[in-house]
Amino acid sequence: MIPKVFKEVIDLGDGREISIETGKLAKQAHGSVVVQSGKCMLLCTVVSNYKQADVDFLPLTVDYREKFAAAGRYPGGFFKREARPSDGEVLTMRLVDRVLRPLFPKDYHSETQVMIQLMSHDDDVMPDAMAGLAASAAIQLSDFPFECPISEARVGRVNGEFIINPTRSQLEESDIDMMIGASADSVMMVEGEMDEISEEEMTEAIKFAHEAIKVQCAAQVKLAEAFGKKDVREYEPERTDEDLAKKIHDMAYDKVYAVAKAGSSKHERSAAFAEIKEEIKASFSEEEQENFGGLISKYYSKAEKAAVRDLTLNEGLRLDGRKTTDIRPIWCEVDYLPSTHGSSIFTRGETQALATVTLGTSREANQIDMPSYEGEERFYLHYNFPPFSTGEARPIRGTSRREVGHGNLAQRALKGMVPDDCPYTVRVVSEILESNGSSSMATVCAGTMAMMDAGVQLKKPVSGIAMGLISDADSGKYAVLSDILGDEDHLGDMDFKVTGTADGITACQMDIKVKGLSYEILVNALKQARDGRLHILGKITDTIDTPNQDVKEHAPTMISRRIPNEFIGALIGPGGKVIQEMQKETETTIVINEDPVTEEGIVEILGVGKKGIDAVMAKIDSLLFKPQVGSIYEVKVIKMLDFGAVVEYTEAPGNEVLLHVSELAWERTENVSDVVNMGDVFDVKYFGIDSRTRKEKVSRKAILPKPEGYVARPPRDDKRSGGRDNRGRDNRGRDNRRDDRKPREEKKED
């Protein structure tokens, strides 16, 4: 039986469409959709267990995978099977998770899985821009308790015009690449990179994307109604006790308020809060503690959050004693590690990042191999967050999704400032040594200084700051917090990170937790972030104001050279023999790539010390050397033969030519050694290709004066008897040979 299919189409306004379809695939999932644009197709399925998990959080897993078959390709590696997710897939998972998670009820703890798969790829469609739409549409077809439909959209700007879900080619020309996640009423998530745009321009881009998202949310509602909206499942809600909540609030609020107002350090403050919590617990009998379970801790946390928020809204003070616009003390240092190519320390309050830079050739570029995109990165940044940075002991099991996301944000913040003509592959690694608020922004600052220390000629230095927002809808009060602490990250209504130069924003990441945040508040928050960002930028430039002009003595120098395509083979040599010997002799690394446009060879020479690089350059010069007809060149004898001497041009070692014995001197020469010997240096004249021998001809005698009475030998007469043209033709012509055979045949018959 052919299943009944339900479908909604979204018009993007420029001839492109996105369709949402259900009823054909994966019908045992609690919700499933196929989202298609062009030839790009995403399958999204959602499942949630009916039994609540014994945890106090939502165990939500968002999984996004791109199948290589979708692009007609094989997976790399030995097993030829998709394995662990790539960084690109992880980043898409994070984008979707951040928008979905807040819309589930806080007391819904059933294990929930959202699986999004790229099943068919289109080069003109970027699938990650439709992942949020697919996830939300599938949930709308399920019976999950979920607040409202959402969607995500990418926005770009080309020639001043905003574009929704631009193609990859359009994105290359765009000065904005932002992903916005929102419901019909509220923007919830923003992440992206920009080319030094203003706060107002960023806000306009968000507004533009939100209008498109409203249309996508409406399409989901229509699809769910046509399919048949399911009744929301019943689940066992968390236990509540309003009397207990009020009792604990009254017991804790004033004490927490006093500790928060004291402006103590992280450890002192944490210890004081823990002591208040223990005092409250101790006020209940063992029987009451057992009866109330985790409610005491839950309600204490609510009272603590309320007290800290009120302190900021009422008095403009924060947990560490700062005012809302204050930045924590900063100290910086560069060239800290003696053996790295570049290094820096950036410390802001209780957050510290140590960044290192390594310079390499194109061979060290980061290869990206995804079904939706193949390419390489000549600049990339890795972020490590060890447990000791927060005073914890826990196992390390590979790179976490959080580390991938924070590293990507810092990389996007900095990559636009790396010049296009930078000859190196640049790898930045950030080690977080202490953390109490925005280690990703510390990474941006440390990465800037480390690259400047390494001699990478950044266009402009970049700084970053993490901001927070506390608001009260009833009173209309709000406070924007500059340079937030870790605790403020959790209790605020918005946390956002903004990076940029003195001239504009280069990257951002926002998570907005309140509905209906006005754009006026958003602009004000971004402007306050700019003030803080410029303050931090001043601390960076006080430490190192311009990039070092040269790399460090122990760091490799990179020289790039273009050579005509026909010389690439000669430089590599048979089986790579020439280039391998050259690398060994000069202690350099040589990489040869082909320019896909001009088809020229691009030779990268990486070496420590000038001597080895100069030797390679000399070899290339020698390879490209082309003597001009009629010019005089200095040569050196490198081999003696009976019929002449092999000489090489002294300005192009390795370029050899035969100096024939007849061109050594005007006088007749019996022995080559009578005129020249091994190692002799002298001048010769270049005559080009000899028409008779078809080989290059040089002459020593041509630049020597003729001896007195010298008589040139007469030229050879090719027409004389026995000449090449008449040789054997009088008696051995083809007709004569044929006539000569007849008598022999006749004799045989006789």
XYZ file of C-alpha atoms in Angstrom:
750
model
C 0.000 0.000 0.000
C 1.354 3.385 -0.951
C 1.559 5.542 2.193
C -0.209 8.859 2.362
C 2.291 11.700 2.194
C 1.791 15.128 3.749
C 3.821 18.040 2.466
C 4.332 21.765 3.027
C 6.421 24.078 0.821
C 8.313 27.161 2.046
C 9.074 29.872 -0.498
C 12.450 31.531 0.153
C 11.445 34.443 -2.059
C 14.099 34.130 -4.779
C 12.867 31.118 -6.710
C 14.189 28.590 -4.209
C 11.940 26.431 -2.042
C 12.195 24.179 1.000
C 9.717 21.323 1.311
C 8.812 19.426 4.500
C 7.355 15.956 3.932
C 6.138 13.195 6.254
C 4.337 9.869 5.985
C 6.724 7.970 3.720
C 9.865 7.171 5.748
C 10.716 5.994 9.282
C 7.129 5.674 10.515
C 8.044 3.812 13.708
C 9.884 6.859 15.009
C 7.774 9.157 17.169
C 8.163 11.824 14.505
C 9.942 11.898 11.156
C 10.287 14.331 8.268
C 12.217 14.724 5.055
C 13.317 18.302 4.409
C 14.377 19.043 0.840
C 15.818 22.009 -1.031
C 17.028 21.406 -4.547
C 18.607 17.946 -4.506
C 19.582 18.250 -0.839
C 17.514 15.960 1.417
C 17.658 15.611 5.196
C 15.902 12.832 7.103
C 15.137 13.715 10.720
C 13.699 11.283 13.257
C 12.842 11.881 16.918
C 12.210 9.363 19.691
C 11.648 9.895 23.418
C 11.197 7.195 26.025
C 7.871 7.147 27.836
C 9.521 6.413 31.161
C 11.227 9.258 32.985
C 14.965 8.763 33.555
C 16.247 8.897 37.120
C 18.140 12.153 36.566
C 17.461 15.816 37.291
C 18.063 17.054 33.735
C 16.855 16.381 30.192
C 19.001 13.605 28.645
C 18.701 15.012 25.118
C 20.994 13.820 22.332
C 21.088 15.670 19.026
C 22.967 13.740 16.357
C 23.719 15.090 12.880
C 25.492 12.918 10.316
C 26.332 13.318 6.649
C 26.321 10.104 4.624
C 29.054 9.905 1.975
C 26.670 8.112 -0.373
C 24.631 11.330 -0.391
C 27.390 12.905 -2.481
C 28.246 9.738 -4.430
C 31.497 9.272 -2.526
C 33.253 6.653 -0.424
C 34.305 7.313 3.157
C 38.040 7.648 3.672
C 40.035 5.229 5.788
C 40.587 1.496 5.744
C 37.092 0.324 6.715
C 35.217 2.528 4.207
C 32.498 3.270 6.733
C 31.294 6.417 8.454
C 32.738 6.508 11.962
C 33.046 9.255 14.589
C 31.454 12.595 13.680
C 33.615 15.263 12.077
C 34.080 18.679 13.685
C 31.651 20.115 11.138
C 28.960 17.626 12.148
C 29.590 18.304 15.856
C 29.176 22.049 15.308
C 25.805 21.473 13.608
C 24.690 19.257 16.512
C 25.524 22.036 18.967
C 23.603 24.652 16.983
C 20.444 22.544 16.976
C 20.759 21.425 20.601
C 21.073 24.995 21.899
C 17.722 25.996 20.399
C 15.751 22.816 21.189
C 16.788 22.170 24.785
C 15.205 25.246 26.460
C 11.785 24.468 24.922
C 11.279 21.161 26.722
C 9.683 21.422 30.169
C 12.222 21.704 32.967
C 10.755 18.649 34.673
C 10.762 16.463 31.534
C 13.557 13.930 32.031
C 12.831 11.193 29.472
C 15.762 10.172 27.310
C 15.236 11.897 23.975
C 17.099 11.446 20.708
C 17.020 13.658 17.622
C 18.776 12.139 14.598
C 19.343 14.195 11.451
C 20.942 12.577 8.403
C 22.031 14.042 5.087
C 20.699 11.523 2.572
C 21.200 13.481 -0.677
C 23.622 16.348 -1.262
C 23.358 19.380 -3.521
C 26.460 21.524 -4.108
C 24.295 24.656 -4.117
C 22.610 23.932 -0.755
C 24.304 24.020 2.641
C 22.489 21.350 4.675
C 23.364 22.625 8.158
C 21.056 25.634 7.597
C 18.044 23.262 7.424
C 18.948 20.988 10.353
C 17.088 23.044 12.966
C 13.989 23.210 10.764
C 14.068 19.423 10.299
C 14.432 18.766 14.037
C 11.593 21.047 15.038
C 9.260 19.785 12.290
C 9.764 16.179 13.418
C 9.043 17.129 17.041
C 5.833 18.908 15.965
C 4.625 15.581 14.528
C 5.347 13.765 17.796
C 3.593 13.770 21.154
C 6.525 15.351 23.007
C 5.846 18.168 25.450
C 7.491 20.989 23.519
C 6.691 24.675 23.806
C 6.520 25.860 20.189
C 8.056 25.286 16.746
C 11.431 26.836 16.018
C 13.734 27.008 13.048
C 17.228 28.061 12.113
C 18.399 30.025 9.105
C 21.712 31.210 7.778
C 21.974 34.824 6.691
C 24.616 36.301 4.413
C 25.116 39.703 2.826
C 26.424 40.187 -0.702
C 26.793 43.679 -2.147
C 24.740 45.084 0.711
C 21.802 42.689 0.159
C 20.833 40.115 2.802
C 20.336 36.518 1.629
C 18.631 33.648 3.471
C 20.477 30.328 3.278
C 23.081 31.469 0.730
C 24.980 28.968 -1.387
C 28.606 28.271 -0.587
C 29.734 30.364 -3.566
C 27.587 33.275 -2.371
C 28.996 32.860 1.117
C 32.526 33.292 -0.214
C 31.532 36.781 -1.381
C 29.526 37.587 1.758
C 30.758 39.767 4.620
C 28.380 38.025 7.059
C 27.919 34.332 7.856
C 25.434 33.980 10.723
C 23.139 31.207 11.917
C 20.059 32.418 13.788
C 17.739 30.147 15.760
C 14.320 31.452 16.789
C 10.659 30.777 17.398
C 7.973 32.916 15.795
C 8.114 35.230 18.810
C 11.710 35.301 20.007
C 15.297 35.017 18.826
C 17.029 32.329 20.882
C 20.452 31.720 19.374
C 22.941 33.589 17.189
C 26.336 32.384 16.035
C 28.565 33.477 13.196
C 31.440 35.419 11.759
C 31.543 38.837 10.153
C 33.909 41.152 8.326
C 34.201 43.911 10.958
C 30.548 44.952 10.855
C 28.845 47.356 13.263
C 26.447 46.466 16.070
C 23.533 47.968 14.122
C 24.361 45.931 11.012
C 24.471 42.770 13.073
C 21.053 43.534 14.554
C 19.585 44.139 11.075
C 20.898 40.737 9.940
C 19.215 39.059 12.922
C 15.914 40.806 12.152
C 16.087 39.706 8.505
C 16.679 36.075 9.442
C 13.883 36.160 12.038
C 11.321 37.170 9.438
C 12.233 34.123 7.331
C 12.088 31.875 10.411
C 8.531 33.023 11.168
C 7.437 31.644 7.775
C 9.194 28.324 8.453
C 7.499 28.003 11.864
C 4.083 28.620 10.295
C 4.742 25.869 7.722
C 5.462 23.394 10.541
C 2.155 24.229 12.221
C 0.280 23.662 8.932
C 2.020 20.314 8.365
C 1.221 19.120 11.889
C -2.449 20.107 11.493
C -2.723 18.325 8.138
C -1.003 15.214 9.502
C -3.122 15.231 12.643
C -1.726 16.899 15.732
C -1.138 14.306 18.445
C -2.166 14.815 22.034
C 0.781 15.721 24.210
C 1.881 12.697 26.196
C 1.421 12.602 29.916
C 4.507 12.197 32.048
C 5.211 12.151 35.725
C 6.111 15.716 36.686
C 8.659 16.607 39.271
C 7.440 16.817 42.818
C 6.830 20.359 44.042
C 6.144 21.893 47.429
C 5.429 25.617 47.420
C 5.451 25.871 51.217
C 8.888 24.306 51.347
C 10.119 26.598 48.554
C 8.987 29.701 50.484
C 10.503 28.437 53.720
C 13.902 27.814 52.143
C 13.761 31.137 50.270
C 13.153 32.986 53.529
C 15.962 31.099 55.251
C 18.532 31.562 52.479
C 17.813 34.826 50.664
C 19.306 37.389 53.076
C 22.355 35.271 53.869
C 23.083 34.658 50.186
C 22.543 38.341 49.408
C 25.140 39.283 52.055
C 27.732 36.825 50.726
C 27.095 37.948 47.148
C 27.526 41.589 48.152
C 30.840 40.889 49.910
C 32.668 40.630 46.563
C 34.782 37.602 47.519
C 36.814 35.281 45.291
C 35.357 32.226 43.563
C 36.559 29.682 46.140
C 35.630 31.830 49.152
C 32.211 32.544 47.703
C 31.584 28.888 46.813
C 32.575 27.825 50.325
C 30.272 30.424 51.894
C 27.313 29.388 49.732
C 27.976 25.721 50.535
C 27.977 26.545 54.251
C 24.592 28.309 53.983
C 23.200 25.326 52.113
C 24.449 22.905 54.779
C 22.964 25.058 57.544
C 19.573 24.924 55.824
C 19.812 21.173 55.344
C 20.773 20.760 59.003
C 17.637 22.616 60.069
C 15.567 19.706 58.772
C 15.373 16.390 60.548
C 16.795 13.276 58.914
C 13.258 12.128 58.247
C 12.384 15.442 56.546
C 15.559 15.366 54.465
C 14.739 11.858 53.315
C 11.129 12.809 52.621
C 11.889 15.959 50.651
C 14.668 14.302 48.656
C 16.366 16.757 46.292
C 13.812 19.524 46.787
C 15.883 21.213 49.479
C 18.861 21.593 47.126
C 16.605 22.618 44.249
C 14.849 25.350 46.208
C 18.084 26.577 47.732
C 19.507 27.033 44.210
C 16.412 29.048 43.235
C 16.806 31.289 46.303
C 20.519 31.784 45.578
C 19.803 32.727 41.972
C 17.081 35.196 43.006
C 19.330 36.893 45.582
C 22.257 37.311 43.195
C 20.016 38.645 40.402
C 18.338 41.103 42.774
C 21.708 42.364 43.997
C 22.664 43.288 40.446
C 19.291 44.812 39.509
C 18.892 46.759 42.758
C 22.429 47.891 43.507
C 24.363 47.369 40.272
C 26.808 45.066 42.093
C 28.077 41.640 41.157
C 29.400 38.535 42.887
C 33.028 39.665 42.836
C 32.248 43.252 43.836
C 32.446 44.758 40.348
C 29.964 47.123 38.787
C 28.114 45.999 35.696
C 30.569 47.574 33.226
C 33.818 46.696 35.035
C 36.363 44.340 33.473
C 38.432 42.090 35.711
C 42.180 42.814 36.082
C 44.191 41.686 33.051
C 47.842 40.794 32.619
C 49.494 39.509 29.461
C 52.850 38.159 28.363
C 54.355 37.048 25.048
C 57.343 34.862 24.137
C 56.862 32.814 27.295
C 57.801 29.411 25.829
C 61.346 29.414 24.397
C 60.968 26.596 21.833
C 57.605 27.382 20.243
C 57.283 29.505 17.122
C 55.101 31.924 19.094
C 53.460 31.948 22.526
C 51.459 34.128 24.891
C 49.639 34.147 28.214
C 46.373 35.996 28.683
C 44.977 36.202 32.215
C 41.749 37.986 33.068
C 40.616 37.566 36.674
C 40.472 33.825 37.349
C 40.567 32.810 33.684
C 43.894 32.054 32.017
C 44.822 30.847 28.525
C 48.258 29.833 27.256
C 48.416 29.931 23.458
C 51.070 28.529 21.132
C 51.619 28.985 17.401
C 53.234 26.534 14.989
C 54.201 27.526 11.443
C 54.265 25.010 8.608
C 53.831 24.427 4.888
C 50.652 23.646 2.981
C 51.364 20.006 3.769
C 50.269 20.754 7.359
C 46.930 22.249 6.299
C 43.865 20.847 8.057
C 42.057 18.626 5.558
C 38.254 18.769 5.635
C 36.592 15.713 4.116
C 32.820 15.829 4.481
C 30.147 14.757 1.992
C 28.911 18.363 1.871
C 32.336 20.005 1.665
C 35.908 19.137 0.758
C 38.709 21.599 1.339
C 41.539 22.616 3.606
C 42.265 25.204 6.262
C 45.600 27.036 6.226
C 44.696 28.601 9.577
C 43.098 26.584 12.348
C 42.779 26.733 16.122
C 42.456 23.987 18.712
C 41.102 24.556 22.217
C 41.800 22.298 25.207
C 39.909 22.488 28.499
C 41.605 20.181 31.060
C 39.740 19.427 34.324
C 42.389 21.044 36.550
C 41.403 24.447 35.120
C 38.331 24.363 37.384
C 39.930 22.430 40.234
C 38.304 19.135 39.246
C 39.561 15.592 38.777
C 37.773 13.705 36.019
C 38.760 11.383 33.166
C 39.673 12.776 29.744
C 38.015 10.840 26.941
C 38.888 12.586 23.710
C 37.920 16.038 22.513
C 34.540 17.126 23.858
C 31.827 18.828 21.791
C 32.296 21.899 23.978
C 36.011 22.051 23.115
C 35.200 21.756 19.405
C 32.616 24.544 19.650
C 34.750 26.972 21.683
C 37.749 26.392 19.435
C 35.671 27.011 16.323
C 34.338 30.294 17.725
C 37.867 31.552 18.442
C 39.053 30.389 15.013
C 36.250 32.272 13.257
C 37.067 35.370 15.304
C 40.697 35.410 14.147
C 40.789 33.901 10.663
C 39.627 37.035 8.859
C 42.657 38.921 10.194
C 45.182 36.426 8.817
C 46.303 37.961 5.492
C 45.540 36.078 2.289
C 49.217 36.164 1.293
C 50.415 34.572 4.553
C 52.814 31.903 3.259
C 52.440 29.630 6.281
C 49.956 27.117 7.523
C 49.273 28.479 11.018
C 48.104 26.284 13.900
C 47.110 27.921 17.183
C 46.562 25.797 20.296
C 44.936 27.269 23.399
C 45.465 25.528 26.727
C 43.013 26.727 29.371
C 44.905 26.731 32.665
C 42.271 28.477 34.785
C 38.587 29.016 34.106
C 35.997 31.250 35.707
C 34.104 32.755 32.800
C 34.704 32.893 29.073
C 37.810 30.893 28.354
C 36.896 31.050 24.641
C 37.304 34.832 24.675
C 40.598 34.468 26.565
C 41.610 32.127 23.726
C 40.891 34.848 21.138
C 43.071 37.346 23.030
C 45.889 34.863 23.667
C 45.743 33.656 20.053
C 46.077 37.221 18.758
C 49.195 37.872 20.819
C 50.771 34.490 20.076
C 50.433 35.007 16.310
C 51.866 38.512 16.549
C 54.737 37.089 18.618
C 55.320 34.426 15.929
C 55.627 37.054 13.208
C 52.279 36.350 11.536
C 51.389 39.706 9.989
C 47.839 40.041 11.305
C 45.866 42.817 9.634
C 44.593 43.992 13.042
C 44.599 42.612 16.584
C 41.373 40.992 17.810
C 39.924 40.863 21.318
C 36.836 39.171 22.731
C 34.498 39.606 25.682
C 31.698 37.573 27.262
C 28.591 39.501 28.261
C 25.508 38.718 30.316
C 22.017 40.112 30.833
C 19.733 40.138 33.878
C 16.226 41.456 33.334
C 12.916 41.724 35.179
C 9.871 41.833 32.929
C 7.565 43.093 35.690
C 9.645 46.140 36.670
C 11.236 46.709 33.285
C 14.687 46.775 34.888
C 17.625 45.167 33.162
C 21.391 45.105 33.595
C 23.999 44.216 30.988
C 27.065 42.605 32.563
C 30.510 42.997 31.025
C 33.052 40.165 31.340
C 30.816 37.657 33.123
C 31.889 35.068 35.673
C 31.070 31.387 35.371
C 28.289 31.739 37.961
C 26.792 34.704 36.086
C 26.689 32.597 32.935
C 24.108 30.310 34.587
C 21.908 32.850 36.352
C 21.516 35.393 33.536
C 18.879 35.755 30.829
C 21.360 36.042 27.988
C 24.996 35.218 27.607
C 26.784 36.352 24.524
C 30.348 36.472 23.332
C 31.524 39.143 20.909
C 34.917 39.436 19.233
C 36.289 42.132 16.999
C 38.906 44.663 16.065
C 38.816 48.361 16.839
C 36.746 48.750 13.649
C 34.030 46.125 14.000
C 32.724 42.695 14.973
C 34.430 39.571 13.605
C 32.453 36.823 15.402
C 29.688 36.293 17.932
C 27.828 33.620 19.861
C 24.585 34.315 21.738
C 22.152 32.253 23.763
C 19.039 34.235 24.696
C 16.953 32.713 27.495
C 14.106 35.234 27.778
C 11.202 35.640 25.403
C 10.660 38.788 23.438
C 14.010 40.416 24.073
C 13.767 43.833 22.448
C 16.209 44.803 19.744
C 16.831 48.030 21.648
C 18.231 46.061 24.601
C 20.236 43.903 22.194
C 21.867 46.935 20.550
C 22.644 48.485 23.934
C 24.207 45.218 25.075
C 26.329 45.021 21.925
C 27.519 48.610 22.370
C 28.499 47.931 25.980
C 30.345 44.875 24.713
C 32.226 47.112 22.276
C 33.441 49.341 25.119
C 34.680 46.314 27.039
C 36.234 44.798 23.935
C 38.217 47.966 23.233
C 39.408 48.077 26.852
C 40.754 44.539 26.540
C 42.251 45.356 23.133
C 44.213 48.160 24.788
C 45.740 45.674 27.251
C 46.770 43.452 24.344
C 48.423 46.267 22.379
C 50.193 47.480 25.511
C 51.863 44.072 25.581
C 52.555 43.755 21.839
C 51.303 46.513 19.547
C 52.407 45.190 16.147
C 53.396 41.773 14.788
C 57.111 40.971 14.913
C 58.617 41.613 11.501
C 60.515 38.316 11.411
C 59.938 34.848 12.739
C 62.059 33.672 15.656
C 65.568 32.376 15.022
C 64.540 28.792 15.727
C 61.319 29.089 13.727
C 61.229 28.215 10.040
C 61.214 30.875 7.350
C 58.869 30.304 4.435
C 59.658 31.380 0.881
C 57.229 30.795 -1.985
C 58.281 30.696 -5.610
C 56.309 30.157 -8.796
C 57.810 28.138 -11.634
C 56.448 27.246 -15.097
C 54.551 23.971 -15.174
C 57.100 22.273 -17.462
C 59.834 22.562 -14.820
C 57.935 20.809 -12.008
C 59.024 17.340 -13.107
C 62.682 18.324 -13.319
C 62.596 19.785 -9.812
C 60.997 16.649 -8.385
C 63.225 14.274 -10.334
C 62.637 10.582 -11.132
C 60.820 9.027 -8.202
C 61.306 12.228 -6.229
C 65.072 11.742 -6.142
C 66.043 15.349 -6.863
C 63.715 16.982 -4.328
C 64.478 14.409 -1.629
C 68.245 14.874 -1.986
C 67.796 18.640 -1.994
C 65.755 18.546 1.234
C 68.374 16.355 2.885
C 71.332 18.474 1.788
C 69.748 21.832 2.657
C 67.785 20.703 5.763
C 64.620 22.280 4.382
C 61.086 21.150 3.638
C 60.011 21.639 0.024
C 56.388 21.346 -1.046
C 55.228 21.731 -4.650
C 51.600 22.470 -5.508
C 49.991 23.331 -8.833
C 47.943 26.492 -9.230
C 44.599 25.244 -10.609
C 44.088 28.470 -12.572
C 47.487 29.284 -14.087
C 48.804 25.689 -13.855
C 52.075 27.109 -12.544
C 54.029 25.246 -9.913
C 53.991 26.860 -6.460
C 57.149 25.880 -4.587
C 57.095 26.347 -0.797
C 60.489 26.265 0.916
C 60.471 26.015 4.711
C 63.738 26.066 6.614
C 65.498 27.310 9.704
C 68.395 29.495 8.622
C 69.070 31.384 5.420
C 71.745 29.102 4.010
C 69.513 26.131 3.199
C 66.742 28.274 1.696
C 69.272 30.154 -0.463
C 70.626 26.835 -1.730
C 67.156 25.709 -2.798
C 66.453 29.060 -4.442
C 69.749 28.769 -6.329
C 68.709 25.332 -7.555
C 65.405 26.722 -8.793
C 67.179 29.651 -10.452
C 69.483 27.168 -12.112
C 66.547 25.110 -13.300
C 64.854 28.169 -14.792
C 68.050 29.545 -16.351
C 67.724 30.184 -20.102
C 70.848 31.558 -21.842
C 70.265 34.187 -24.506
C 71.686 33.832 -28.023
C 74.722 36.073 -28.523
C 75.338 36.572 -24.779
C 78.575 35.754 -23.011
C 78.510 33.618 -19.829
C 81.077 32.459 -17.317
C 81.414 28.677 -17.156
C 83.356 26.092 -15.200
C 84.771 22.808 -16.498
C 83.171 19.878 -14.659
C 84.028 16.957 -16.970
C 86.733 16.188 -19.571
C 85.936 14.194 -22.720
C 87.953 13.192 -25.787
C 85.840 15.424 -28.012
C 85.384 18.394 -25.710
C 84.687 19.578 -22.158
C 81.395 19.627 -20.240
C 80.954 23.023 -18.605
C 78.305 24.465 -16.294
C 77.163 28.053 -16.026
C 78.551 29.504 -12.805
C 75.389 31.583 -12.313
C 73.223 28.473 -12.756
C 74.946 25.442 -11.188
C 73.632 22.201 -12.631
C 72.995 23.674 -16.072
C 75.514 21.879 -18.270
C 76.489 22.221 -21.906
C 79.138 20.613 -24.126
C 82.002 22.835 -25.294
C 83.173 20.958 -28.402
C 86.914 20.571 -28.992
C 86.564 22.557 -32.229
C 85.270 25.572 -30.241
C 88.104 25.682 -27.706
C 90.564 27.708 -29.748
C 91.216 29.002 -33.238
C 94.217 26.683 -33.589
C 93.652 22.987 -34.249
C 93.369 21.206 -30.892
C 94.488 17.579 -30.648
C 93.915 17.127 -26.893
C 91.291 18.975 -24.873
C 93.677 19.143 -21.925
C 96.082 21.206 -24.026
C 93.639 24.116 -23.702
C 91.491 23.586 -20.566
C 91.527 21.445 -17.423
C 89.074 20.393 -14.718
C 87.898 23.333 -12.642
C 88.984 26.010 -15.107
C 86.689 29.049 -15.226
C 86.386 31.154 -18.374
C 83.855 32.858 -20.639
C 81.962 31.388 -23.580
C 79.514 32.764 -26.110
C 76.092 31.156 -26.487
C 74.883 30.468 -30.058
C 71.593 28.683 -29.333
C 70.645 25.399 -31.020
C 73.098 24.232 -33.705
C 71.164 23.519 -36.903
C 73.408 20.583 -37.735
C 73.684 18.760 -34.407
C 70.376 19.967 -32.920
C 72.179 20.617 -29.637
C 73.084 23.748 -27.753
C 76.284 25.334 -28.972
C 78.772 27.433 -27.013
C 82.178 28.648 -28.109
C 85.295 29.786 -26.294
C 87.210 30.737 -29.408
C 84.409 33.069 -30.585
C 85.426 35.624 -27.939
C 89.185 35.195 -28.509
C 91.106 37.234 -31.130
C 92.039 35.356 -34.296
C 95.779 34.569 -34.581
C 97.758 36.401 -37.274
C 97.647 34.644 -40.586
C 94.789 32.431 -39.515
C 93.113 30.784 -42.505
C 89.737 29.197 -41.967
C 89.272 25.699 -43.278
C 86.989 25.617 -46.326
C 83.432 24.554 -45.607
C 82.523 20.971 -46.349
C 80.988 20.379 -49.821
C 77.928 18.225 -49.356
C 77.477 17.874 -53.146
C 80.778 16.125 -53.763
C 80.873 12.434 -54.654
C 80.240 10.292 -51.635
C 78.251 13.063 -50.042
C 75.340 12.161 -47.814
C 72.792 12.971 -50.563
C 74.420 10.741 -53.257
C 75.824 8.015 -51.044
C 75.272 4.600 -52.695
C 72.555 5.797 -55.009
C 74.465 5.299 -58.336
C 74.855 1.531 -57.932
C 72.433 0.648 -55.119
C 69.212 2.378 -56.075
C 66.018 0.464 -55.395
C 65.478 -0.152 -59.182
C 69.025 -1.542 -59.649
C 68.604 -3.956 -56.741
C 65.376 -5.219 -58.220
C 67.026 -5.709 -61.683
C 69.962 -7.487 -60.099
C 67.706 -10.119 -58.543
C 66.266 -11.339 -61.874
C 69.393 -13.120 -63.218
C 69.818 -14.877 -59.868
C 66.266 -16.150 -60.015
C 66.801 -17.358 -63.561
C 69.973 -19.215 -62.552
C 68.037 -21.010 -59.807
C 65.476 -22.211 -62.320
C 68.238 -23.478 -64.612
